[in-house]
Short mmCIF file of C-alpha atoms and ligand atoms in Angstrom, two decimals:
data_model
loop_
_atom_site.label_atom_id
_atom_site.label_comp_id
_atom_site.label_asym_id
_atom_site.label_seq_id
_atom_site.Cartn_x
_atom_site.Cartn_y
_atom_site.Cartn_z
CA MET L 1 -4.35 0.92 16.68
CA SER L 2 -6.30 -2.25 17.40
CA LYS L 3 -9.26 -1.80 19.74
CA LYS L 4 -9.94 -5.40 20.72
CA PRO L 5 -12.50 -5.67 23.51
CA PHE L 6 -11.22 -6.25 27.02
CA ARG L 7 -12.13 -9.70 28.38
CA TYR L 8 -13.33 -9.94 31.97
CA PRO L 9 -11.38 -12.35 34.16
CA GLU L 10 -13.62 -15.12 35.42
CA ILE L 11 -15.11 -14.10 38.74
CA PRO L 12 -16.23 -16.91 41.04
CA SER L 13 -19.97 -16.58 41.66
CA SER L 14 -19.28 -16.53 45.40
CA GLU L 15 -17.72 -13.09 44.88
CA ILE L 16 -20.61 -11.58 43.00
CA THR L 17 -23.14 -9.62 45.03
CA PRO L 18 -26.51 -11.30 44.78
CA GLU L 19 -28.99 -9.16 42.92
CA SER L 20 -31.28 -9.12 45.94
CA VAL L 21 -28.83 -6.99 47.89
CA TYR L 22 -28.63 -4.28 45.28
CA LEU L 23 -30.16 -1.00 46.20
CA ARG L 24 -32.32 -0.55 43.16
CA ARG L 25 -32.91 2.80 41.54
CA ARG L 26 -36.63 2.79 42.19
CA ASP L 27 -35.99 2.13 45.91
CA LEU L 28 -33.62 5.05 45.88
CA MET L 29 -36.26 7.25 44.35
CA LYS L 30 -39.00 5.96 46.63
CA ALA L 31 -36.88 6.51 49.71
CA ALA L 32 -36.10 10.02 48.61
CA GLY L 33 -39.78 10.71 47.90
CA LEU L 34 -39.01 11.23 44.25
CA ALA L 35 -41.24 8.62 42.67
CA ALA L 36 -42.66 11.02 40.10
CA VAL L 37 -39.52 13.08 39.63
CA PRO L 38 -37.01 12.25 36.91
CA LEU L 39 -33.74 10.84 38.23
CA LEU L 40 -31.83 13.70 36.76
CA ALA L 41 -33.58 15.93 39.21
CA ALA L 42 -32.75 13.55 42.03
CA GLY L 43 -29.09 13.72 41.13
CA SER L 44 -28.87 17.45 40.82
CA ARG L 45 -30.80 17.97 44.03
CA ALA L 46 -28.33 15.76 45.86
CA VAL L 47 -25.38 17.68 44.56
CA THR L 48 -26.89 21.07 45.17
CA ALA L 49 -27.57 20.14 48.76
CA ALA L 50 -23.94 19.14 49.19
CA THR L 51 -22.73 22.36 47.62
CA THR L 52 -24.91 24.69 49.58
CA GLY L 53 -24.36 22.97 52.87
CA GLY L 54 -28.09 22.18 52.99
CA ALA L 55 -29.40 18.87 54.28
CA PRO L 56 -27.96 16.22 51.95
CA LEU L 57 -30.40 14.06 50.04
CA GLU L 58 -31.05 10.80 51.85
CA PHE L 59 -30.48 7.80 49.63
CA ALA L 60 -32.61 5.41 51.66
CA PRO L 61 -33.54 5.05 55.30
CA ALA L 62 -32.94 1.31 55.66
CA ILE L 63 -30.48 -0.34 53.39
CA GLY L 64 -28.64 -2.31 56.03
CA GLU L 65 -29.48 -5.71 54.57
CA ALA L 66 -27.13 -5.06 51.64
CA GLY L 67 -24.14 -7.35 51.13
CA PHE L 68 -20.40 -6.98 51.70
CA LYS L 69 -20.81 -6.28 55.37
CA THR L 70 -18.79 -6.67 58.50
CA THR L 71 -20.18 -7.29 61.96
CA GLU L 72 -17.66 -4.85 63.47
CA ASP L 73 -19.01 -1.64 65.02
CA LEU L 74 -19.47 1.19 62.56
CA THR L 75 -17.32 4.26 63.13
CA PRO L 76 -19.68 7.11 64.07
CA PHE L 77 -20.56 9.60 61.30
CA ASP L 78 -18.93 12.46 63.22
CA ASP L 79 -15.57 10.68 63.37
CA ILE L 80 -15.67 9.70 59.69
CA THR L 81 -16.43 13.26 58.64
CA SER L 82 -14.17 15.18 61.02
CA TYR L 83 -10.96 13.12 60.94
CA CYS L 84 -9.97 13.17 57.27
CA ASN L 85 -7.05 13.16 54.88
CA PHE L 86 -7.68 15.43 51.89
CA TYR L 87 -4.44 17.33 51.33
CA GLU L 88 -6.08 19.63 48.78
CA PHE L 89 -7.55 21.39 51.83
CA GLY L 90 -4.58 21.15 54.21
CA THR L 91 -2.57 18.55 56.07
CA ASP L 92 -4.29 18.76 59.45
CA LYS L 93 -6.93 16.05 59.99
CA LYS L 94 -9.50 18.78 60.71
CA ASP L 95 -8.71 20.90 57.63
CA PRO L 96 -10.95 19.00 55.17
CA ALA L 97 -14.00 19.39 57.45
CA ARG L 98 -13.16 23.10 57.85
CA TYR L 99 -12.49 23.98 54.22
CA ALA L 100 -13.83 21.38 51.80
CA HIS L 101 -17.18 23.20 51.58
CA GLU L 102 -15.25 25.74 49.44
CA MET L 103 -15.14 23.16 46.62
CA SER L 104 -18.18 23.32 44.33
CA VAL L 105 -19.35 19.89 43.26
CA ASP L 106 -22.26 20.90 41.02
CA PRO L 107 -22.04 20.43 38.10
CA TRP L 108 -19.58 17.52 38.10
CA SER L 109 -18.41 15.14 35.43
CA VAL L 110 -15.89 12.34 35.09
CA VAL L 111 -13.97 11.88 31.83
CA VAL L 112 -13.17 8.27 30.91
CA ASP L 113 -10.59 7.84 28.16
CA GLY L 114 -7.35 6.12 27.12
CA GLU L 115 -7.48 2.46 26.14
CA VAL L 116 -11.24 2.26 25.68
CA GLY L 117 -13.39 1.65 22.65
CA LYS L 118 -15.82 4.40 23.59
CA PRO L 119 -14.15 7.33 25.38
CA GLY L 120 -16.59 9.73 26.97
CA LYS L 121 -17.81 11.64 29.94
CA LEU L 122 -20.25 10.83 32.73
CA ASN L 123 -22.18 13.61 34.40
CA LEU L 124 -22.99 13.03 38.03
CA GLU L 125 -26.65 12.73 37.09
CA ASP L 126 -25.76 9.82 34.77
CA VAL L 127 -23.88 8.17 37.62
CA LEU L 128 -26.70 8.50 40.15
CA SER L 129 -29.37 7.34 37.76
CA GLY L 130 -27.42 4.83 35.70
CA PHE L 131 -25.89 2.42 38.21
CA ASP L 132 -27.33 0.13 40.87
CA LEU L 133 -26.28 1.67 44.15
CA GLN L 134 -25.44 -0.69 46.98
CA GLU L 135 -24.42 -0.31 50.60
CA ARG L 136 -20.99 -1.76 51.38
CA ILE L 137 -19.71 -1.73 54.94
CA TYR L 138 -15.94 -1.74 54.58
CA ARG L 139 -12.93 -1.35 56.83
CA LEU L 140 -10.71 1.58 55.77
CA ARG L 141 -7.08 1.22 56.94
CA CYS L 142 -4.86 4.28 56.54
CA VAL L 143 -1.12 3.84 56.00
CA GLU L 144 -0.74 6.02 59.12
CA ALA L 145 -2.07 3.07 61.17
CA TRP L 146 -5.57 4.26 62.05
CA SER L 147 -8.73 2.64 60.73
CA MET L 148 -12.48 3.03 60.52
CA VAL L 149 -15.55 1.01 59.50
CA VAL L 150 -17.61 2.94 56.98
CA PRO L 151 -21.05 2.22 55.48
CA TRP L 152 -20.45 3.43 51.93
CA ILE L 153 -23.00 3.79 49.13
CA GLY L 154 -21.63 3.00 45.70
CA PHE L 155 -21.38 0.65 42.76
CA PRO L 156 -18.59 -1.53 41.37
CA LEU L 157 -15.96 0.30 39.34
CA ALA L 158 -16.19 -2.68 36.95
CA ASP L 159 -19.73 -1.58 36.00
CA LEU L 160 -18.51 1.89 35.09
CA LEU L 161 -15.50 0.66 33.10
CA ALA L 162 -17.61 -1.81 31.13
CA ARG L 163 -19.65 1.09 29.71
CA PHE L 164 -16.54 2.47 28.01
CA GLU L 165 -15.41 -0.87 26.55
CA PRO L 166 -11.82 -1.31 27.71
CA THR L 167 -9.54 -2.61 24.95
CA SER L 168 -7.16 -5.56 25.26
CA LYS L 169 -4.35 -3.03 25.81
CA ALA L 170 -5.91 -1.72 29.02
CA ARG L 171 -3.67 -3.05 31.82
CA TYR L 172 -3.99 -0.23 34.36
CA VAL L 173 -6.49 2.39 35.44
CA ALA L 174 -5.29 5.89 36.33
CA PHE L 175 -7.42 8.28 38.40
CA GLU L 176 -7.21 12.03 38.94
CA THR L 177 -8.81 14.33 41.50
CA LEU L 178 -10.16 17.77 40.67
CA TYR L 179 -7.44 20.42 40.73
CA ASN L 180 -8.94 23.83 41.39
CA PRO L 181 -6.53 26.02 43.37
CA LYS L 182 -9.18 28.72 43.80
CA GLU L 183 -11.32 26.36 45.86
CA MET L 184 -8.62 24.11 47.29
CA ARG L 185 -6.49 26.08 49.65
CA GLY L 186 -4.07 23.23 50.36
CA THR L 187 -2.92 23.24 46.73
CA ARG L 188 -2.03 26.95 47.03
CA SER L 189 0.04 26.47 50.18
CA PHE L 190 3.68 27.41 49.76
CA THR L 191 4.64 24.35 51.82
CA THR L 192 2.98 21.80 49.53
CA THR L 193 5.34 19.36 47.84
CA ILE L 194 2.63 17.50 45.91
CA ASP L 195 2.61 17.72 42.13
CA TRP L 196 -1.15 18.31 41.76
CA PRO L 197 -3.60 16.92 40.79
CA TYR L 198 -3.68 14.02 43.25
CA ARG L 199 -3.27 10.83 41.22
CA GLU L 200 -3.81 7.15 41.89
CA GLY L 201 -3.83 3.93 39.94
CA LEU L 202 -4.82 0.27 39.96
CA ARG L 203 -3.97 -2.76 37.93
CA MET L 204 -6.86 -3.71 35.64
CA ASP L 205 -7.68 -6.91 37.55
CA GLU L 206 -7.72 -4.96 40.82
CA ALA L 207 -10.04 -2.41 39.24
CA MET L 208 -12.39 -5.17 38.04
CA ASN L 209 -12.52 -6.93 41.43
CA PRO L 210 -16.08 -6.84 42.82
CA LEU L 211 -14.87 -5.17 46.04
CA THR L 212 -13.58 -2.09 44.22
CA LEU L 213 -16.22 0.58 44.62
CA MET L 214 -17.02 3.95 43.07
CA THR L 215 -18.62 5.68 46.00
CA VAL L 216 -21.21 8.44 46.09
CA GLY L 217 -22.42 8.33 49.68
CA LEU L 218 -21.93 7.22 53.26
CA TYR L 219 -24.39 6.51 56.06
CA GLY L 220 -27.16 6.54 53.43
CA LYS L 221 -26.52 10.13 52.30
CA THR L 222 -24.50 11.92 49.64
CA LEU L 223 -20.79 12.09 50.39
CA PRO L 224 -19.75 15.07 52.49
CA ASN L 225 -17.19 17.18 50.57
CA GLN L 226 -14.42 16.33 53.02
CA ASN L 227 -14.87 12.61 52.26
CA GLY L 228 -14.48 13.07 48.52
CA ALA L 229 -17.77 14.39 47.14
CA PRO L 230 -19.37 13.83 44.82
CA ILE L 231 -17.63 10.62 43.72
CA ARG L 232 -14.54 8.79 44.97
CA LEU L 233 -12.87 5.43 44.77
CA VAL L 234 -12.80 2.96 47.69
CA VAL L 235 -10.40 0.00 47.58
CA PRO L 236 -10.81 -1.64 50.98
CA TRP L 237 -7.85 -4.05 50.91
CA LYS L 238 -5.33 -1.27 50.19
CA TYR L 239 -4.04 1.57 52.34
CA GLY L 240 -6.43 4.52 52.33
CA PHE L 241 -4.29 6.70 50.06
CA LYS L 242 -5.31 4.53 47.10
CA SER L 243 -8.96 5.53 47.71
CA ILE L 244 -8.74 8.76 45.71
CA LYS L 245 -11.35 11.44 46.35
CA SER L 246 -13.39 13.79 44.13
CA VAL L 247 -12.47 11.99 40.90
CA VAL L 248 -12.71 13.89 37.58
CA ARG L 249 -10.77 11.62 35.26
CA ILE L 250 -10.33 7.88 34.77
CA ARG L 251 -7.82 6.87 32.12
CA LEU L 252 -7.11 3.30 31.04
CA THR L 253 -3.46 2.74 30.16
CA SER L 254 -1.09 0.06 28.96
CA LYS L 255 1.66 1.21 31.36
CA GLN L 256 1.68 1.55 35.13
CA PRO L 257 0.64 5.16 35.83
CA PRO L 258 2.51 7.49 38.20
CA THR L 259 0.79 8.00 41.57
CA THR L 260 1.04 10.87 44.05
CA TRP L 261 2.51 9.14 47.09
CA GLN L 262 4.87 6.96 45.10
CA ASP L 263 6.18 10.08 43.36
CA LEU L 264 6.69 11.84 46.69
CA ALA L 265 8.41 9.03 48.60
CA PRO L 266 8.87 5.84 46.56
CA ARG L 267 10.67 4.01 49.36
CA GLU L 268 7.75 4.58 51.71
CA TYR L 269 4.69 4.27 49.49
CA GLY L 270 4.43 1.69 46.73
CA PHE L 271 2.06 1.34 43.81
CA TYR L 272 0.37 -1.72 45.32
CA ALA L 273 -0.07 -0.45 48.90
CA ASN L 274 -1.83 -3.63 50.00
CA VAL L 275 -2.54 -3.64 53.73
CA ASN L 276 0.04 -5.98 55.21
CA PRO L 277 0.95 -6.36 58.91
CA ASP L 278 4.22 -8.09 57.95
CA VAL L 279 5.61 -5.29 55.77
CA ASP L 280 6.35 -2.27 57.92
CA HIS L 281 6.48 1.30 56.75
CA PRO L 282 10.18 2.35 56.95
CA ARG L 283 9.29 4.68 59.85
CA TRP L 284 6.64 2.71 61.78
CA SER L 285 5.15 -0.74 62.31
CA GLN L 286 2.07 -1.83 60.38
CA ALA L 287 1.33 -4.76 62.74
CA THR L 288 -1.51 -2.98 64.56
CA GLU L 289 -3.92 -0.11 63.99
CA ARG L 290 -5.91 2.40 66.02
CA ARG L 291 -9.60 1.82 65.32
CA LEU L 292 -11.53 5.09 65.49
CA PRO L 293 -12.98 6.39 67.71
CA SER L 294 -9.85 6.17 69.84
CA SER L 295 -8.35 8.35 72.55
CA LEU L 296 -5.27 8.52 74.72
CA PHE L 297 -7.05 6.56 77.46
CA LYS L 298 -8.86 4.21 75.09
CA PRO L 299 -6.48 3.75 72.17
CA ASN L 300 -8.57 0.89 70.76
CA ARG L 301 -5.55 -0.79 69.19
CA ILE L 302 -6.26 -3.96 67.20
CA PRO L 303 -4.14 -6.28 65.07
CA THR L 304 -3.93 -5.43 61.37
CA ARG L 305 -4.91 -8.21 58.96
CA LEU L 306 -3.37 -9.14 55.63
CA PHE L 307 -5.28 -7.36 52.83
CA ASN L 308 -7.25 -5.66 55.61
CA GLY L 309 -9.17 -8.91 56.17
CA TYR L 310 -10.19 -9.27 52.51
CA ALA L 311 -7.75 -12.06 51.62
CA PRO L 312 -10.54 -14.47 50.53
CA GLN L 313 -11.63 -11.95 47.90
CA VAL L 314 -8.27 -10.66 46.69
CA ALA L 315 -5.30 -12.87 47.65
CA HIS L 316 -5.48 -14.64 44.26
CA LEU L 317 -4.58 -11.36 42.54
CA TYR L 318 -1.11 -11.50 44.06
CA LYS L 319 -0.35 -15.23 43.82
CA GLY L 320 3.41 -15.78 43.58
CA MET L 321 4.21 -12.09 44.12
CA ASP L 322 6.76 -11.00 46.70
CA LEU L 323 4.59 -8.63 48.76
CA ALA L 324 7.61 -7.11 50.50
CA ARG L 325 9.09 -6.14 47.15
CA TYR L 326 5.83 -5.02 45.56
CA TYR L 327 4.60 -3.03 48.56
N1 LIG E 401 -7.67 11.79 47.79
C1 LIG E 401 -7.24 13.02 47.51
N2 LIG E 401 -7.61 13.60 46.37
N3 LIG E 401 -6.42 13.72 48.35
C2 LIG E 401 -5.97 13.17 49.52
O1 LIG E 401 -5.22 13.83 50.26
N4 LIG E 401 -5.99 11.20 50.99
C3 LIG E 401 -6.05 9.74 50.98
C4 LIG E 401 -7.38 9.22 50.44
N5 LIG E 401 -7.79 9.95 49.26
C5 LIG E 401 -6.41 11.84 49.85
C6 LIG E 401 -7.30 11.20 48.96
C7 LIG E 401 -5.80 9.15 52.28
S1 LIG E 401 -4.17 9.24 52.83
C8 LIG E 401 -6.74 8.50 53.00
S2 LIG E 401 -6.36 7.66 54.42
C9 LIG E 401 -8.15 8.53 52.59
O2 LIG E 401 -8.37 9.36 51.45
C10 LIG E 401 -8.98 9.06 53.74
O3 LIG E 401 -10.34 9.07 53.42
P1 LIG E 401 -11.35 9.72 54.47
O4 LIG E 401 -10.81 11.09 54.81
O5 LIG E 401 -12.67 9.76 53.79
O6 LIG E 401 -11.33 8.82 55.67
#
């Protein structure tokens, strides 16, 4: 089998985060008071804190000047962490906050294989010490028509993939969540119709887009378990179900991989799942969204934007494509 190296598509410099906005490793260490401590220790401390329910390690107190921002109000931490979709722990929005602490996230590793020159495994410590972490303030738009604004901490998926040397046959990236029925009560439920593990996928050029983030924190701290600890994907121009949580495997493939929601209801959930106010879900309109926090008296309904407002960064990926057909 030929293992020709994958060639990066040309990325306009306007889309590349300036180096000055990167949260550099030494800042991370300094902020965490770990200047003299090896990064491996920093990583494991962060994870242990998440596992034990102790105070999570703070990444940095002030990283707000980082790029990829929005001026919209941030959704409060309590809303982001108490109103979640993580079906491995149940289908109620409150279930992940109630039960996700039952998932142990230390130790953790991510296997990267398939169409790569150098298949391998990344331990969480390698992730925390080996990539330049940045703050990205992104809108997250769920297919259920609610949305949030989240200050994530992460690094481009492209940086991770490059380490494993994708071959010229790599056209898609498939992701899998941890499947551990002992610690994930939703997967044991007799009512579940999901063929676990939860799976997602991207086209290679979507995966390499600078907006596509592997995420390890929010609000400057390690990810709470209910939001996908210790590492998840965030693809801000797609419906939230593409942003797969608690990732343990990344596989590069030549064929479009099967994905959880497409398997369950292909007429309702497509592979692309690009946010689009003009293509309704068969059972509800996608023209507007409820921006959290919202209540009966203050629904906070706002218009939904094509590609969730990220058209300048991603519209070129879908040039000439019928977005109603490839939903
Ligand atoms: N990942 C896994 N493994 N399991 C899930 O049920 N739900 C998805 C996505 N990632 C889900 C998942 C959906 S539908 C949404 S909207 C987002 O996670 C929600 O992310 P949040 O709970 O951090 O807001």
